[in-house]
Coordinates of C-alpha atoms and ligand atoms in Angstrom, one line a residue:
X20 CA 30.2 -21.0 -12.0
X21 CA 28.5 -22.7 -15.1
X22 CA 24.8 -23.2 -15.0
X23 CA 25.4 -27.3 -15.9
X24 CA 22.6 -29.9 -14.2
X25 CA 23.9 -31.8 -10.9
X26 CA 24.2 -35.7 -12.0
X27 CA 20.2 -36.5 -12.8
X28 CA 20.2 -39.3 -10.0
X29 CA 18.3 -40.1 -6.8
X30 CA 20.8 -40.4 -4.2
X31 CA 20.3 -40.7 -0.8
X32 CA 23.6 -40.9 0.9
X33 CA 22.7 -39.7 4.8
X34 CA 19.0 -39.5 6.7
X35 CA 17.1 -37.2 5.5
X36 CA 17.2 -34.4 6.7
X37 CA 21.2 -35.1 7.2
X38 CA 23.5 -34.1 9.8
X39 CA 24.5 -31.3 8.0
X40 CA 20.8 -30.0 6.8
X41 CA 19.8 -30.6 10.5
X42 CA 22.9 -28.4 12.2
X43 CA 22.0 -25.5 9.8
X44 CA 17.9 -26.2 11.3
X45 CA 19.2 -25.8 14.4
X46 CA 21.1 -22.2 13.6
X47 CA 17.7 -21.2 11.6
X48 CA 15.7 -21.8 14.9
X49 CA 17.9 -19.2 16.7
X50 CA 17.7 -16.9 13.6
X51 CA 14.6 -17.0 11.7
X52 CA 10.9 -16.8 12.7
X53 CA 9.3 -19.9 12.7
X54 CA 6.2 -18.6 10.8
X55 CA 8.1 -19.3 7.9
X56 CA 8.4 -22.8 7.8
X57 CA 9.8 -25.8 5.4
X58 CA 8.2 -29.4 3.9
X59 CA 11.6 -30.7 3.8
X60 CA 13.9 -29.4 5.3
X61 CA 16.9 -30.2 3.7
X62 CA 19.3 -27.6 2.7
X63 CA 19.6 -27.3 -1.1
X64 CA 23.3 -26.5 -2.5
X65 CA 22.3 -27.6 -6.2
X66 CA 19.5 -28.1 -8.3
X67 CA 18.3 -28.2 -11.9
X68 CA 16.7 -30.5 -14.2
X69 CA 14.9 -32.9 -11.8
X70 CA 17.0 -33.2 -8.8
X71 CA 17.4 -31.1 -5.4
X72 CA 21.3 -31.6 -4.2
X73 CA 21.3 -30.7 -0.4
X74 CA 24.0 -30.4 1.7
X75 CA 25.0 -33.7 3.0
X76 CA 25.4 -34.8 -0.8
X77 CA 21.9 -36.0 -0.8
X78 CA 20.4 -35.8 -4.4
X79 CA 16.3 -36.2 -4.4
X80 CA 13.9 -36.2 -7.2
X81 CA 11.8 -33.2 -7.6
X82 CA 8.2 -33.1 -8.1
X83 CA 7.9 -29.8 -6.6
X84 CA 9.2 -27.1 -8.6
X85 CA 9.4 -24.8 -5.7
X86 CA 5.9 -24.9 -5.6
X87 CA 5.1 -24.7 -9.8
X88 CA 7.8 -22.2 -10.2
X89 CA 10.9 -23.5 -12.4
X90 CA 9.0 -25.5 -15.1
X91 CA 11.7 -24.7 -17.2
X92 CA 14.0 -26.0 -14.5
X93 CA 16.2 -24.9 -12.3
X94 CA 19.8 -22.6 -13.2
X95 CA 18.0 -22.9 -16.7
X96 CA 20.9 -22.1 -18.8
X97 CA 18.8 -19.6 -21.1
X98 CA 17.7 -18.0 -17.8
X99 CA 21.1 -17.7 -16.3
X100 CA 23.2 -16.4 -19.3
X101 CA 20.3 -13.9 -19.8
X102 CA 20.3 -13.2 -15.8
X103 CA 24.1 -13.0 -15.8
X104 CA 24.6 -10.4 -18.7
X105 CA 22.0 -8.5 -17.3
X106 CA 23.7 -8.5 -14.0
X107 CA 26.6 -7.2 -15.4
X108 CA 25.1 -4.6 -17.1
X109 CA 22.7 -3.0 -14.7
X110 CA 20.0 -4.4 -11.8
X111 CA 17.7 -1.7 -10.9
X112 CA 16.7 1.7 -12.0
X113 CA 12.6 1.9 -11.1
X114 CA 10.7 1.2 -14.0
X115 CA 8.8 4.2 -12.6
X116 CA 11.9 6.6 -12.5
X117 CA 13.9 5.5 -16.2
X118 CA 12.6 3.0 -17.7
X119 CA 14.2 -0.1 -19.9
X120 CA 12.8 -2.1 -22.8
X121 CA 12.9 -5.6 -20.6
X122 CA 9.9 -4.6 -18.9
X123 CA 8.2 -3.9 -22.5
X124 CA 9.1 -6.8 -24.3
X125 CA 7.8 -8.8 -21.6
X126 CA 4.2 -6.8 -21.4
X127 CA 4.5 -7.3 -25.3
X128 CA 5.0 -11.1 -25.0
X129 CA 2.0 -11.6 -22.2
X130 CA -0.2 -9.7 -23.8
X131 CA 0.1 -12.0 -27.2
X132 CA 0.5 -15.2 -25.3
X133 CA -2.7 -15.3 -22.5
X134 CA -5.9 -16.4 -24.0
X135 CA -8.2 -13.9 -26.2
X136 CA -7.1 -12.2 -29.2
X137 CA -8.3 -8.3 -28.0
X138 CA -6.3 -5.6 -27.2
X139 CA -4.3 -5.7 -23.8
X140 CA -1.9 -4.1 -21.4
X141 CA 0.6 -5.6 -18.8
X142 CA 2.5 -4.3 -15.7
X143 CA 4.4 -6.5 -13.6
X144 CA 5.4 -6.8 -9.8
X145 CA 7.0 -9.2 -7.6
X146 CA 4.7 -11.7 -6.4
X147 CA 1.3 -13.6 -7.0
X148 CA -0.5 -11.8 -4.2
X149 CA 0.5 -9.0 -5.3
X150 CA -0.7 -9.4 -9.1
X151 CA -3.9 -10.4 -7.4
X152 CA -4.0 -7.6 -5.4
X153 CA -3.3 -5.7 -8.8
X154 CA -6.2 -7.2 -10.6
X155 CA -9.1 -6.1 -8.1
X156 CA -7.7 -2.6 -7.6
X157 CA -8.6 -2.2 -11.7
X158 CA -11.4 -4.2 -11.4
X159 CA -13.1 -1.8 -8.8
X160 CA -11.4 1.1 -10.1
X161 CA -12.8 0.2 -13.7
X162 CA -16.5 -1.0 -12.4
X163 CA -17.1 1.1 -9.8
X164 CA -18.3 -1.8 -8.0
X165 CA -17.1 -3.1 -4.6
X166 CA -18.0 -7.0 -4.2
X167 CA -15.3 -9.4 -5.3
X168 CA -16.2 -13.0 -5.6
X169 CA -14.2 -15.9 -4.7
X170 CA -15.1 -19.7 -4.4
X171 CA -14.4 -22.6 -1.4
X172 CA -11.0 -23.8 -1.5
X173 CA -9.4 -21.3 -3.4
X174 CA -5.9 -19.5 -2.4
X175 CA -4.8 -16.1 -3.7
X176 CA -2.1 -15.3 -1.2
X177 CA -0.8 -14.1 2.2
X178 CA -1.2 -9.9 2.4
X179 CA -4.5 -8.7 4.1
X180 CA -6.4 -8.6 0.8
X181 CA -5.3 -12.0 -0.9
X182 CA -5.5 -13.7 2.8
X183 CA -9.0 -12.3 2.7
X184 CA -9.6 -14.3 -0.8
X185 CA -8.0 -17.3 0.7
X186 CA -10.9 -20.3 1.9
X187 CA -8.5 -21.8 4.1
X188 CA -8.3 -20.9 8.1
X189 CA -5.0 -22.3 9.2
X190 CA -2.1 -22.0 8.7
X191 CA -3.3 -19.1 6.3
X192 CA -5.8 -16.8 8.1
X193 CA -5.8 -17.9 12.0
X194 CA -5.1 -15.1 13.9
X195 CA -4.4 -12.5 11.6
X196 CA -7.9 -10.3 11.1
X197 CA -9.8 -8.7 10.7
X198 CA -10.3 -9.2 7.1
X199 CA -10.7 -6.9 4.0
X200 CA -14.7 -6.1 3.2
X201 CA -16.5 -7.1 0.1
X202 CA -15.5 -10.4 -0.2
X203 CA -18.4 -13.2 -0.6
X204 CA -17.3 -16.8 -1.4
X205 CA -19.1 -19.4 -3.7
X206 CA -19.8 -23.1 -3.8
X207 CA -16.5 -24.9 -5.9
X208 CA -17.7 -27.3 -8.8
X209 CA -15.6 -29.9 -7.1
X210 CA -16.7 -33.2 -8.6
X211 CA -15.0 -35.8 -6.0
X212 CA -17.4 -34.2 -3.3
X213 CA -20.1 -32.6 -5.0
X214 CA -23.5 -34.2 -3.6
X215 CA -24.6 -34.3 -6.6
X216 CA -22.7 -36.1 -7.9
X217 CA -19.5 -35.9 -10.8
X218 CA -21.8 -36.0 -13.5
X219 CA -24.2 -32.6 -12.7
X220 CA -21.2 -30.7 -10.6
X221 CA -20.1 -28.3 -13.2
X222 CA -23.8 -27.0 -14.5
X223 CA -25.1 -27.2 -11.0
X224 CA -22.3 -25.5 -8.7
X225 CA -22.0 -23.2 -11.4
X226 CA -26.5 -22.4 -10.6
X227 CA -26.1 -22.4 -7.2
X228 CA -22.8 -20.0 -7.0
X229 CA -24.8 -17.5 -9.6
X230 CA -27.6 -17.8 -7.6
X231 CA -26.1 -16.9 -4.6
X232 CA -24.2 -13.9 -5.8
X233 CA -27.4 -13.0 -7.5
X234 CA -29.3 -13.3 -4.0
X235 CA -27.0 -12.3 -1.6
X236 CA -25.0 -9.6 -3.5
X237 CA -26.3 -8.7 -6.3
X238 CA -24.3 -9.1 -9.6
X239 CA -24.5 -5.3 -10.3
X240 CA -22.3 -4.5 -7.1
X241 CA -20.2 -7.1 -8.0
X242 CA -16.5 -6.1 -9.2
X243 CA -14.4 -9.2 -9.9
X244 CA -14.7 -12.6 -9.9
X245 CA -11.9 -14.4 -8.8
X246 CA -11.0 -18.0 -9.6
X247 CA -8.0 -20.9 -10.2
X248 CA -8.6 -22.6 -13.3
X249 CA -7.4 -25.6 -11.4
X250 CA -7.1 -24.5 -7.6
X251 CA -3.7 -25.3 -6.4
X252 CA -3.2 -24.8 -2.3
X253 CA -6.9 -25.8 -1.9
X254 CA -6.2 -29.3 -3.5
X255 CA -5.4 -29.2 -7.1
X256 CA -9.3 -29.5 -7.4
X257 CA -9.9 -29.2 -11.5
X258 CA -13.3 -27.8 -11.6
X259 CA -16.4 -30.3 -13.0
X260 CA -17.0 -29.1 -17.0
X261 CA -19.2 -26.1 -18.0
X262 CA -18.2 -24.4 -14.5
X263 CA -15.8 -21.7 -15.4
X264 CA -17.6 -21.4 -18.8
X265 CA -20.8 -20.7 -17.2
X266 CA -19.6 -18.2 -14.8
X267 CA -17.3 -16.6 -17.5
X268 CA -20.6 -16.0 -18.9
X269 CA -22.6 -15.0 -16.2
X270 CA -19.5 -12.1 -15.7
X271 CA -20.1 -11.2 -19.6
X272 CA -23.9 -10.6 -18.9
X273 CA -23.5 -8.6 -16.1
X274 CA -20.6 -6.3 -16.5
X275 CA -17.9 -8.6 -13.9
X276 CA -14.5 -8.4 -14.5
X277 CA -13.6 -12.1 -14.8
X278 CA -10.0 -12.4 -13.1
X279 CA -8.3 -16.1 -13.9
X280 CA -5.8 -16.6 -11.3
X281 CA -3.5 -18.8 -13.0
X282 CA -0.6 -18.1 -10.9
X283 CA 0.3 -21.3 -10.1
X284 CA -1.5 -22.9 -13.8
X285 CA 0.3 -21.2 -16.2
X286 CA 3.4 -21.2 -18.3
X287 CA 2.4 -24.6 -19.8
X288 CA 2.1 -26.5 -16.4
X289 CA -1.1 -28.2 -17.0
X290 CA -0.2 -29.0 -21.2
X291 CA -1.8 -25.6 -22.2
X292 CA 0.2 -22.1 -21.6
X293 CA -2.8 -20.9 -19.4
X294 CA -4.9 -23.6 -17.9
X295 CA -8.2 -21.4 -19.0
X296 CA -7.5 -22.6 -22.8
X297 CA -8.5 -25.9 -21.8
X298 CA -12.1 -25.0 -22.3
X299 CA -12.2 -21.8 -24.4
X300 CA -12.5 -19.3 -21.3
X301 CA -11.3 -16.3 -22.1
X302 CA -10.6 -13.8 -18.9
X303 CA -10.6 -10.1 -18.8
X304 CA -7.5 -10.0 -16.8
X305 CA -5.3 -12.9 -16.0
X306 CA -3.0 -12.8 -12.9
X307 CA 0.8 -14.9 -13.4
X308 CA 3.6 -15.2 -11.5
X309 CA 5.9 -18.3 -10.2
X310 CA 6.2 -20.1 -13.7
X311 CA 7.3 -16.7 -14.9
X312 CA 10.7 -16.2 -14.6
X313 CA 12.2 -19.7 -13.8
X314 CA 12.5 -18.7 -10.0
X315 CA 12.9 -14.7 -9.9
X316 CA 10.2 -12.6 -8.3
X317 CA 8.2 -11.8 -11.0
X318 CA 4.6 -11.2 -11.7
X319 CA 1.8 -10.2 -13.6
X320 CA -1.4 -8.6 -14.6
X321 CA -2.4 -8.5 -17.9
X322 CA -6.1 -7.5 -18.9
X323 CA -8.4 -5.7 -21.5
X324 CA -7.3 -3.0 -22.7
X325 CA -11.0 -0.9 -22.1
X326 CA -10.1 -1.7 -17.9
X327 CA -6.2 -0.9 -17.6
X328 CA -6.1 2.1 -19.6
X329 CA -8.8 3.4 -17.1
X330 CA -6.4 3.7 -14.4
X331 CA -4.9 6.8 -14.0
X332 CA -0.9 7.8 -14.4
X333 CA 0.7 6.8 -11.3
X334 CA -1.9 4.6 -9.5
X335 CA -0.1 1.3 -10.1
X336 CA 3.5 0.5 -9.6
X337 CA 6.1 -0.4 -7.2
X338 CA 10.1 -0.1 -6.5
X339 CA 10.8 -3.1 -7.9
X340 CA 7.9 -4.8 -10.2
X341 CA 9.5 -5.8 -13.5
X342 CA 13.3 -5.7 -12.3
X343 CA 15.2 -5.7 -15.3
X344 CA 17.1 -8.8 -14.3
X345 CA 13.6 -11.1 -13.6
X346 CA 12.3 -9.7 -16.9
X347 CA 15.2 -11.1 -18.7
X348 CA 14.7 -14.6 -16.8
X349 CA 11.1 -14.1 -18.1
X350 CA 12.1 -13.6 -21.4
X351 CA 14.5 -16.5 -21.4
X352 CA 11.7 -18.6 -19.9
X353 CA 9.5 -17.8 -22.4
X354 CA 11.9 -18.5 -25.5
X355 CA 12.3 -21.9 -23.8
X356 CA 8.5 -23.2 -23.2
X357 CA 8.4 -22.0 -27.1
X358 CA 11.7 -23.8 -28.0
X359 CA 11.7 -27.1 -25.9
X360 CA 7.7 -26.7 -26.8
X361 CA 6.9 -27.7 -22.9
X362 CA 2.9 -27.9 -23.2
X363 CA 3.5 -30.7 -24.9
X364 CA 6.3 -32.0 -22.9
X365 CA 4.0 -31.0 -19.7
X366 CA 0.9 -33.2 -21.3
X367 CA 3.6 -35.9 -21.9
X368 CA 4.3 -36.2 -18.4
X369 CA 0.3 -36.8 -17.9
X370 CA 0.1 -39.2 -20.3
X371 CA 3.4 -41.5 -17.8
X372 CA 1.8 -40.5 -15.0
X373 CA -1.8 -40.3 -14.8
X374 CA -2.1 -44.0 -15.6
X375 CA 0.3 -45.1 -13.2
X376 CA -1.6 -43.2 -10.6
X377 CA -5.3 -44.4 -12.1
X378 CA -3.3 -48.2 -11.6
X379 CA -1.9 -47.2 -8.0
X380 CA -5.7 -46.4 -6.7
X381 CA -6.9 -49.3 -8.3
X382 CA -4.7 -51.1 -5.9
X383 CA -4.9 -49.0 -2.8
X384 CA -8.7 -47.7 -1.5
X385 CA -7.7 -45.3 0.2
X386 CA -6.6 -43.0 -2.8
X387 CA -10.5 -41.5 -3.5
X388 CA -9.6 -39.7 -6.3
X389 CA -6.5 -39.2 -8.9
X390 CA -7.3 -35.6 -10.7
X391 CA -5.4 -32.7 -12.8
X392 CA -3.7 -31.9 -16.1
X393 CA -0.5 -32.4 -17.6
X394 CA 1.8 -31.6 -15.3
X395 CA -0.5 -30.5 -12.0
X396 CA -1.4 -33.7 -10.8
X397 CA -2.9 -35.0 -7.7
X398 CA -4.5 -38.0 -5.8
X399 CA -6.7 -37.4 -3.0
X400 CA -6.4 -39.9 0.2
X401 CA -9.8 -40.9 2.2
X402 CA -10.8 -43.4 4.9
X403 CA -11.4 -46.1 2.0
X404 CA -15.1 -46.2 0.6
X405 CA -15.9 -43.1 1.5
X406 CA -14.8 -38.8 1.4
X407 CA -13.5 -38.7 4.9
X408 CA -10.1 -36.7 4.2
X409 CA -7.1 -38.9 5.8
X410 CA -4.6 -36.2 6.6
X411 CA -2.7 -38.6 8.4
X412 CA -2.0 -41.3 6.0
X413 CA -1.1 -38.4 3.6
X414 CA 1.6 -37.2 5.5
X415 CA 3.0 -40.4 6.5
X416 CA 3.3 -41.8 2.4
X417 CA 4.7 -38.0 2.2
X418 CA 7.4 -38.5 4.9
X419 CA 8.1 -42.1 3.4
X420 CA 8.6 -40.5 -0.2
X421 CA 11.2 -38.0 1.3
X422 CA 13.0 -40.5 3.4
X423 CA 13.5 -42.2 0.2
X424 CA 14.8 -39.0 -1.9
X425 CA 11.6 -38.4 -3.5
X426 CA 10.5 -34.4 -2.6
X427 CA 6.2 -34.7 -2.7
X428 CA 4.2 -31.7 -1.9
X429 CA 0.7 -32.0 0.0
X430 CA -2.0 -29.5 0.1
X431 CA -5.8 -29.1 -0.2
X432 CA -8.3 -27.6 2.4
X433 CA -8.1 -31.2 4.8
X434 CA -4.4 -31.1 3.8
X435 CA -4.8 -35.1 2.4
X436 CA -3.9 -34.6 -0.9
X437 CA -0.6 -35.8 -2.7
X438 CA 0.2 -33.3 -5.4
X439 CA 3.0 -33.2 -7.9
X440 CA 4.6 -30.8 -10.1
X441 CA 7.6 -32.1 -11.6
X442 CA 9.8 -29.5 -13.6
X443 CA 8.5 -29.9 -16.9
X444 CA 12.0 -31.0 -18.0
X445 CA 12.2 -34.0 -15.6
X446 CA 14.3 -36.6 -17.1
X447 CA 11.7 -39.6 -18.2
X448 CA 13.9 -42.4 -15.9
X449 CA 13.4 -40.0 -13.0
X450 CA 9.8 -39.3 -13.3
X451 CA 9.7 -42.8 -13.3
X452 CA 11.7 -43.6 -10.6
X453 CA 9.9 -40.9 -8.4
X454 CA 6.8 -43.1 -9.4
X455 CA 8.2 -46.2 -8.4
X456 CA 9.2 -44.5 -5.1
X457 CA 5.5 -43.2 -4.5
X458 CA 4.2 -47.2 -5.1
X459 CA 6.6 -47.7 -3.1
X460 CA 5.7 -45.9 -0.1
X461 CA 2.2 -47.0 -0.4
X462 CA 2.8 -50.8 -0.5
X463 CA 5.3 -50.0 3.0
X464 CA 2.0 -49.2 4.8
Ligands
PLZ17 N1 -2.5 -17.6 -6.4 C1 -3.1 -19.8 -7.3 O1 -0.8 -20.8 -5.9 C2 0.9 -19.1 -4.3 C3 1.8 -20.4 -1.7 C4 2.8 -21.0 -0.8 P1 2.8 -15.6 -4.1 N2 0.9 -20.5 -4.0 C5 2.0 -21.0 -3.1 C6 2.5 -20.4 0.6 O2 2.2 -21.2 1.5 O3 2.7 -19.2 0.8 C7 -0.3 -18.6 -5.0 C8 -1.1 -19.4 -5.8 C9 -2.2 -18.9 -6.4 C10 -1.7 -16.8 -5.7 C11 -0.6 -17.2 -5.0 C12 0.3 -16.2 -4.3 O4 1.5 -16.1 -4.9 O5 3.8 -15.4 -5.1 O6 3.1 -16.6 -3.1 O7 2.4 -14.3 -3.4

């Protein structure tokens, strides 16, 4: 087995899904629950650089990631020689029962690399929810406060507490209460529907959330603040300017652990290694995963040192957070985004992108808004003239894109938005050829 790129190609050789990808949908019905479900699915035998191999010899562009998770691509071969000795050598003892140095040199390498230059601790488990969940167990235990504050469109994950933080109803929430307490949720300085308009959305959404925590909390019972830098699931909505600095602020003057969710941000996705740099804002605990470790189950909390060393011995942990064998994808991953220096690559990919996109609305109405950073980009599809959502015609350009060998991703809270996240080490002719695709599919309509 070598950890070599499939041929860097679109190739679409069968349907898609193919026969092959739809026999093996067929056995999944009969095996798996269908709460889990698939954009695409095609099965995947190969992947790396910027292409998705599936099983009937298919070969699509990627401008997923898995969701923002193998920016330094997929079978990385840093991650898998790193993976594979480690393999060899051991997988699993419990950080908690005999530790390994892995796990440290990973807390070490966090701790330098999120923003601030104060003195910080780390631990690490196994998924974004669960660093989340992390984060406001310290920030309570550390304030002695209850309230945790979360904002419109924002998604922190899927277990009781994180599905609490989540704005979204369905698929995320519907049926699954009741909820966790203490959780209040703020107006989003979202400029492409702020009624104020784009120019006032940051310093005014930014009034009216601290007013309302003010009013109907009352910032002294407040814990945590919780917020995306640039919310992903809700929209890849990149928050007006002077937002997150004010409310950074507002947690500084009233004793509110700031918690920067940048699970799906960081690890140079949006052309900075944690999307807060972009304007200075520095968090007292940052929450990572996907980017991480190139595709392991790996993540993060990382915060002041004045909260984490509160906690007692004992009160955080887990059987598996920080397996030795992630940790070594995530030290591998982070020797790449220094080495292949892929903030820059990630702002380089803006700079193809965003004006092909800016060019593409010019020419179609119905995209309302083009929006993001680097990497994280999205445009926004409306009845033309005006913010109605058009979920619809979202879907359909992204069922024309995969026909085509072209894997899109849609999200936001009136599912209409067209995101992409390429790996960060797409191949320039394919991240241009996934463009041409996605003109393409909206000069078909
Ligand atoms: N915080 C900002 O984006 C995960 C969710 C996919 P986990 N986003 C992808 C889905 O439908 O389940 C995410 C995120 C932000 C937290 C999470 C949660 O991370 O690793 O999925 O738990």
């Amino acid at each position: 087995m070598s950890s070599q790129n499939p041929p860097q190609e679109r190739r679409v050789v069968t349907e898609i899904p193919g026969p092959r990808s739809r026999a093996l949908q067929e056995r999944r019905a009969a095996a798996v629950a269908p709460g889990v479900s698939s954009v695409l699915p095609v099965y995947v035998t190969d992947a790396g650089g910027g292409v998705i191999v599936d099983a009937d010899g298919n070969s699509l562009i990627d401008f997923g990631s898995g969701i923002a998770v193998t920016n330094v691509g997929n079978a990385n071969p840093r991650v898998a020689e790193r993976v594979k000795a480690q393999v060899d050598r051991f997988t699993h003892t419990c950080f908690m029962v005999a530790p390994y140095e892995s796990y440290v040199e990973v807390c070490e390498a966090l701790n330098r690399l999120t923003p601030g230059d104060h003195e910080k601790r780390s631990i690490l488990v196994n998924s974004g929810a669960e660093a989340l969940e992390n984060a406001v167990k310290i920030a309570r235990y550390a304030t002695g406060r209850d309230a945790v504050v979360v904002f419109d469109h924002g998604y922190h994950g899927r277990t009781l507490l994180t599905m609490t933080l989540t704005s979204k109803n369905m698929p995320y929430k519907q049926g699954f209460g009741p909820y966790a307490p203490e959780v209040y949720r703020m107006p989003m300085a979202y400029p492409f529907r702020w009624p104020g308009g784009r120019e006032d959305c940051g310093p005014q959404a930014a009034a009216q959330a601290i007013d309302q925590i003010t009013k109907q909390i009352g910032a002294a019972n407040v814990a945590a603040l919780v917020i995306e830098p640039i919310q992903g699931e809700g929209g890849f909505i990149d928050p007006a300017p002077g937002f997150l600095p004010a409310l950074a602020a507002f947690c500084r003057d009233n004793g509110i652990v700031f918690v920067a969710d940048e699970v799906q941000t960081g690890f140079a996705r949006t052309g900075d290694l944690f999307a807060c740099e972009h304007e200075g804002v520095v968090p007292d605990i940052v929450a990572t995963a996907k980017g991480i470790a190139g595709g392991l189950p790996l993540a993060a909390v990382t915060g002041r040192a004045e909260l984490m060393d509160r906690i007692h011995a004992g009160g955080l942990g887990g059987t598996y957070g920080g397996n030795p064998v992630a940790c070594q994808a995530a030290l591998a991953v982070l020797e790449e985004i220094e080495n292949e220096k892929l903030a820059d690559r990630a702002r380089a990919i803006g700079d193809i992108m965003l004006p092909r996109l800016r060019a593409l609305a010019e020419r179609h109405p119905a995209i309302g808004d083009v929006r993001g950073r680097g990497a994280m980009l999205a445009i926004e599809l409306v009845e033309p003239g005006t913010t109605v959502p058009d979920a619809a015609l979202t879907a359909e350009i992204a069922r024309r894109c995969h026909a085509a060998g072209l894997l899109v991703l849609t999200c936001g809270t009136y599912g209409n938005v067209l995101r992409f996240l390429p790996p960060l080490v797409i191949p320039e002719h394919l991240l241009k050829e996934g463009l041409d695709v996605l003109e393409e599919a909206f000069a078909a309509g």
